[in-house]
Amino acid sequence: MKKWYDEQGEDIYIKPASLRLHGKLFKNDSSNYAIVCHGYTSKAKHMAGFVNKFYSLGYNVLAVDARAHGDSEGTKIGMGWPERMDVIEWIKLILSWDSDAKIILHGVSMGAATVLMASGESLPENVKVIIADCGYTSEWDEFRREADVLHIPWFPVLNVTSGLSKLYDGYNFKQASAIEQVKKSRIPTLFIHGSEDELVPYDMLGKLYSAASCEKECLTVNGAGHALSSSVEPKLYWNTVESFIEKYINN
């Protein structure tokens, strides 16, 4: 799969916020596009299976390296908050190629949080569907969860680092909130989560789903750990994704 990924894709770059960001474009004879967003410390190439699947369904696919990941520049990982604006820049690039593009946003883990955070912004009508696979509610909630798992006292360390983020990066960990963004979203969203996810707790699925004001569905993949839903139940996963997209892609 990674050999196909390397040979089939074309390197694409944008430069928002003084950072040169990298993506891999897989061209199809279609006006349907999927932007695929990876998780924390991963990279676009690790999403090759998702890229190949969307490509096989006839989509042009843009797999993006988040800032400070893969071949993109940057030294700070924003857990989806600054990255949400990068996704908007990728959308603008697609629309510069094809003003009639119909765009799907798909993300896993931090990538899911990123597309959910983007959903609360003023996205163009071309964005038809969001698919969020095991996204977290907020940066604060996720870091607190990690502290609990590692048996590290989160207070006052989390408060201090959140304050430093506000000072140096312009936002604190509570502002980096997918749950607040989905309250403003108008884009149909499919929420997916594995029931055995220990990294991003399964109960975050219900919180995000309940908060979302858009048209929505949710899928629980029983027995799946973090980011493994598509591997544990591939047929269920993709049948659900395809069915959901078909409801809205032509709206």
CSV table of C-alpha atoms in Angstrom, one decimal:
chain,number,residue,atom,x,y,z
A,1,MET,CA,0.0,0.0,0.0
A,2,LYS,CA,2.8,2.4,0.9
A,3,LYS,CA,4.5,1.7,-2.5
A,4,TRP,CA,1.3,2.6,-4.2
A,5,TYR,CA,1.0,5.7,-2.1
A,6,ASP,CA,4.5,6.8,-3.0
A,7,GLU,CA,4.1,6.1,-6.7
A,8,GLN,CA,0.6,7.4,-7.2
A,9,GLY,CA,0.7,10.6,-5.2
A,10,GLU,CA,1.9,14.1,-6.2
A,11,ASP,CA,3.6,16.3,-3.7
A,12,ILE,CA,1.6,19.5,-3.0
A,13,TYR,CA,2.6,22.5,-0.8
A,14,ILE,CA,0.9,25.5,0.8
A,15,LYS,CA,2.4,28.2,3.0
A,16,PRO,CA,-0.1,29.6,5.6
A,17,ALA,CA,1.2,31.3,8.7
A,18,SER,CA,4.8,31.2,7.4
A,19,LEU,CA,4.9,27.4,7.5
A,20,ARG,CA,5.4,25.3,4.4
A,21,LEU,CA,2.9,22.5,4.7
A,22,HIS,CA,3.0,19.3,2.7
A,23,GLY,CA,0.2,17.2,1.2
A,24,LYS,CA,0.0,14.3,-1.2
A,25,LEU,CA,-2.6,14.5,-4.0
A,26,PHE,CA,-4.1,11.5,-5.7
A,27,LYS,CA,-5.9,12.6,-8.8
A,28,ASN,CA,-9.1,11.0,-10.1
A,29,ASP,CA,-11.5,12.0,-12.9
A,30,SER,CA,-14.0,13.5,-10.6
A,31,SER,CA,-15.1,16.7,-8.8
A,32,ASN,CA,-15.3,14.8,-5.5
A,33,TYR,CA,-12.5,15.3,-3.1
A,34,ALA,CA,-11.5,13.8,0.3
A,35,ILE,CA,-9.1,15.6,2.6
A,36,VAL,CA,-7.6,13.0,4.9
A,37,CYS,CA,-6.0,14.1,8.3
A,38,HIS,CA,-3.8,11.9,10.4
A,39,GLY,CA,-3.3,11.6,14.2
A,40,TYR,CA,-0.8,12.8,16.7
A,41,THR,CA,2.9,12.1,15.8
A,42,SER,CA,1.7,10.3,12.7
A,43,LYS,CA,1.9,11.5,9.1
A,44,ALA,CA,-0.1,11.5,5.9
A,45,LYS,CA,1.7,8.4,4.6
A,46,HIS,CA,0.3,6.4,7.5
A,47,MET,CA,-3.2,7.1,6.2
A,48,ALA,CA,-2.4,5.2,3.0
A,49,GLY,CA,-5.2,2.7,3.6
A,50,PHE,CA,-7.8,5.4,3.9
A,51,VAL,CA,-6.4,7.3,0.9
A,52,ASN,CA,-6.5,4.1,-1.2
A,53,LYS,CA,-10.1,3.4,-0.2
A,54,PHE,CA,-11.4,6.9,-1.0
A,55,TYR,CA,-9.4,6.8,-4.3
A,56,SER,CA,-11.1,3.5,-5.2
A,57,LEU,CA,-14.4,5.1,-4.6
A,58,GLY,CA,-13.6,7.7,-7.3
A,59,TYR,CA,-12.4,10.6,-5.1
A,60,ASN,CA,-9.5,12.9,-5.6
A,61,VAL,CA,-7.7,12.5,-2.3
A,62,LEU,CA,-5.5,15.0,-0.5
A,63,ALA,CA,-3.6,13.5,2.4
A,64,VAL,CA,-2.1,16.2,4.5
A,65,ASP,CA,0.9,16.3,6.9
A,66,ALA,CA,-0.2,18.4,9.9
A,67,ARG,CA,2.3,21.1,11.0
A,68,ALA,CA,5.3,19.7,12.8
A,69,HIS,CA,4.5,16.2,11.3
A,70,GLY,CA,5.8,14.4,8.2
A,71,ASP,CA,7.2,16.7,5.6
A,72,SER,CA,5.5,19.8,6.9
A,73,GLU,CA,7.3,22.5,8.7
A,74,GLY,CA,6.7,23.6,12.3
A,75,THR,CA,7.9,22.8,15.8
A,76,LYS,CA,4.7,22.9,17.8
A,77,ILE,CA,1.8,20.5,17.6
A,78,GLY,CA,-1.5,22.4,18.2
A,79,MET,CA,-3.7,19.3,18.9
A,80,GLY,CA,-6.1,20.5,16.1
A,81,TRP,CA,-6.7,24.1,17.0
A,82,PRO,CA,-4.2,26.0,14.7
A,83,GLU,CA,-4.4,23.0,12.3
A,84,ARG,CA,-8.1,23.6,11.8
A,85,MET,CA,-7.1,26.8,9.9
A,86,ASP,CA,-4.6,24.9,7.9
A,87,VAL,CA,-7.4,22.6,6.7
A,88,ILE,CA,-9.3,25.7,5.6
A,89,GLU,CA,-6.3,26.6,3.5
A,90,TRP,CA,-6.2,23.2,1.9
A,91,ILE,CA,-9.9,23.6,1.1
A,92,LYS,CA,-9.2,26.9,-0.6
A,93,LEU,CA,-6.5,25.3,-2.7
A,94,ILE,CA,-8.9,22.6,-3.9
A,95,LEU,CA,-11.4,25.3,-4.8
A,96,SER,CA,-8.8,27.2,-6.8
A,97,TRP,CA,-8.5,24.0,-8.9
A,98,ASP,CA,-12.2,23.2,-9.1
A,99,SER,CA,-14.8,25.7,-7.9
A,100,ASP,CA,-17.5,23.0,-8.2
A,101,ALA,CA,-15.6,20.6,-5.9
A,102,LYS,CA,-17.6,18.5,-3.4
A,103,ILE,CA,-15.3,18.0,-0.4
A,104,ILE,CA,-15.3,15.4,2.4
A,105,LEU,CA,-13.2,15.9,5.5
A,106,HIS,CA,-12.0,12.7,7.2
A,107,GLY,CA,-9.8,12.6,10.3
A,108,VAL,CA,-8.5,10.0,12.8
A,109,SER,CA,-7.7,10.9,16.4
A,110,MET,CA,-6.0,14.3,16.4
A,111,GLY,CA,-7.1,14.5,12.7
A,112,ALA,CA,-10.7,13.9,13.8
A,113,ALA,CA,-10.4,16.7,16.4
A,114,THR,CA,-8.9,18.9,13.7
A,115,VAL,CA,-11.8,18.5,11.3
A,116,LEU,CA,-14.3,18.9,14.1
A,117,MET,CA,-12.6,22.1,15.2
A,118,ALA,CA,-12.7,23.2,11.6
A,119,SER,CA,-16.4,22.5,11.4
A,120,GLY,CA,-17.3,25.4,13.6
A,121,GLU,CA,-15.7,27.9,11.2
A,122,SER,CA,-17.3,29.5,8.2
A,123,LEU,CA,-16.6,26.7,5.7
A,124,PRO,CA,-17.7,27.0,2.1
A,125,GLU,CA,-20.8,25.1,0.9
A,126,ASN,CA,-18.5,22.8,-1.1
A,127,VAL,CA,-17.7,21.0,2.2
A,128,LYS,CA,-20.4,18.4,2.3
A,129,VAL,CA,-19.5,15.8,5.0
A,130,ILE,CA,-17.2,15.4,8.0
A,131,ILE,CA,-16.1,12.0,9.2
A,132,ALA,CA,-14.5,12.1,12.7
A,133,ASP,CA,-12.9,8.8,13.8
A,134,CYS,CA,-12.1,8.7,17.5
A,135,GLY,CA,-11.8,12.5,18.0
A,136,TYR,CA,-11.4,14.0,21.5
A,137,THR,CA,-13.6,16.7,23.0
A,138,SER,CA,-10.9,19.2,23.7
A,139,GLU,CA,-7.1,19.6,24.2
A,140,TRP,CA,-7.7,20.1,27.9
A,141,ASP,CA,-9.8,17.0,28.3
A,142,GLU,CA,-7.3,14.8,26.4
A,143,PHE,CA,-4.3,16.0,28.3
A,144,ARG,CA,-6.1,15.6,31.6
A,145,ARG,CA,-7.0,12.1,30.5
A,146,GLU,CA,-3.4,11.3,29.7
A,147,ALA,CA,-2.2,12.6,33.0
A,148,ASP,CA,-4.8,10.3,34.8
A,149,VAL,CA,-3.6,7.3,32.8
A,150,LEU,CA,0.0,8.0,33.6
A,151,HIS,CA,-0.9,8.7,37.3
A,152,ILE,CA,0.5,12.2,37.0
A,153,PRO,CA,-1.1,15.0,39.0
A,154,TRP,CA,-2.6,17.2,36.4
A,155,PHE,CA,-2.9,20.2,38.7
A,156,PRO,CA,-1.1,22.6,38.5
A,157,VAL,CA,1.0,21.4,35.6
A,158,LEU,CA,-1.8,21.5,33.1
A,159,ASN,CA,-3.0,24.9,34.2
A,160,VAL,CA,0.5,26.3,33.9
A,161,THR,CA,1.1,24.8,30.4
A,162,SER,CA,-2.3,25.9,29.2
A,163,GLY,CA,-1.5,29.5,30.4
A,164,LEU,CA,1.8,29.4,28.6
A,165,SER,CA,0.1,28.2,25.4
A,166,LYS,CA,-2.2,31.3,25.8
A,167,LEU,CA,0.8,33.6,26.2
A,168,TYR,CA,2.9,32.2,23.4
A,169,ASP,CA,0.5,30.7,20.9
A,170,GLY,CA,-2.7,32.8,21.5
A,171,TYR,CA,-5.0,30.1,22.8
A,172,ASN,CA,-5.3,27.9,25.9
A,173,PHE,CA,-6.1,24.2,26.1
A,174,LYS,CA,-9.8,24.8,26.9
A,175,GLN,CA,-10.2,27.0,23.8
A,176,ALA,CA,-9.0,24.2,21.6
A,177,SER,CA,-12.4,22.6,21.9
A,178,ALA,CA,-14.0,20.3,19.3
A,179,ILE,CA,-17.1,20.2,21.5
A,180,GLU,CA,-17.6,23.9,21.3
A,181,GLN,CA,-17.0,24.0,17.6
A,182,VAL,CA,-19.5,21.3,16.7
A,183,LYS,CA,-22.2,23.3,18.5
A,184,LYS,CA,-21.8,25.8,15.7
A,185,SER,CA,-21.4,23.3,12.8
A,186,ARG,CA,-23.9,23.0,9.9
A,187,ILE,CA,-22.0,20.2,8.1
A,188,PRO,CA,-23.4,16.7,8.4
A,189,THR,CA,-21.0,14.7,10.6
A,190,LEU,CA,-20.4,11.0,11.2
A,191,PHE,CA,-18.8,10.3,14.5
A,192,ILE,CA,-17.0,6.9,14.8
A,193,HIS,CA,-15.4,5.4,17.9
A,194,GLY,CA,-14.1,2.1,19.1
A,195,SER,CA,-15.7,0.8,22.3
A,196,GLU,CA,-12.3,-0.2,23.7
A,197,ASP,CA,-10.4,3.0,23.1
A,198,GLU,CA,-8.3,3.8,26.1
A,199,LEU,CA,-6.3,6.7,24.6
A,200,VAL,CA,-9.3,8.8,23.6
A,201,PRO,CA,-12.1,7.6,26.0
A,202,TYR,CA,-15.1,6.1,24.3
A,203,ASP,CA,-17.4,8.4,26.3
A,204,MET,CA,-16.1,11.4,24.4
A,205,LEU,CA,-18.2,10.0,21.4
A,206,GLY,CA,-21.4,10.6,23.2
A,207,LYS,CA,-20.4,14.1,24.4
A,208,LEU,CA,-19.4,15.2,20.9
A,209,TYR,CA,-22.5,13.7,19.3
A,210,SER,CA,-24.9,15.3,21.9
A,211,ALA,CA,-23.2,18.7,21.4
A,212,ALA,CA,-23.3,18.7,17.6
A,213,SER,CA,-26.1,20.9,16.1
A,214,CYS,CA,-25.6,19.5,12.6
A,215,GLU,CA,-27.2,16.5,10.9
A,216,LYS,CA,-25.3,13.6,12.4
A,217,GLU,CA,-24.9,9.9,12.9
A,218,CYS,CA,-22.6,7.9,15.2
A,219,LEU,CA,-21.0,4.4,14.8
A,220,THR,CA,-19.6,2.4,17.7
A,221,VAL,CA,-17.2,-0.4,16.6
A,222,ASN,CA,-17.3,-2.9,19.4
A,223,GLY,CA,-14.0,-4.3,20.5
A,224,ALA,CA,-11.9,-1.7,18.6
A,225,GLY,CA,-9.1,0.1,20.4
A,226,HIS,CA,-7.8,3.6,19.5
A,227,ALA,CA,-7.8,4.3,15.8
A,228,LEU,CA,-8.5,0.6,15.0
A,229,SER,CA,-12.2,0.8,14.0
A,230,SER,CA,-11.5,0.5,10.3
A,231,SER,CA,-9.3,-2.5,10.9
A,232,VAL,CA,-11.5,-4.4,13.3
A,233,GLU,CA,-14.7,-4.0,11.3
A,234,PRO,CA,-13.7,-2.8,7.8
A,235,LYS,CA,-17.0,-3.7,6.1
A,236,LEU,CA,-19.2,-2.1,8.7
A,237,TYR,CA,-16.9,0.9,8.8
A,238,TRP,CA,-16.9,1.6,5.1
A,239,ASN,CA,-20.5,0.7,4.5
A,240,THR,CA,-21.4,3.2,7.1
A,241,VAL,CA,-19.1,5.9,5.7
A,242,GLU,CA,-20.3,5.4,2.1
A,243,SER,CA,-24.0,5.4,3.1
A,244,PHE,CA,-23.6,8.6,5.2
A,245,ILE,CA,-21.7,10.4,2.4
A,246,GLU,CA,-24.3,9.4,-0.2
A,247,LYS,CA,-27.0,11.1,1.8
A,248,TYR,CA,-25.3,14.5,1.6
A,249,ILE,CA,-22.7,14.6,-1.2
A,250,ASN,CA,-25.1,16.1,-3.8
A,251,ASN,CA,-26.9,18.5,-1.4
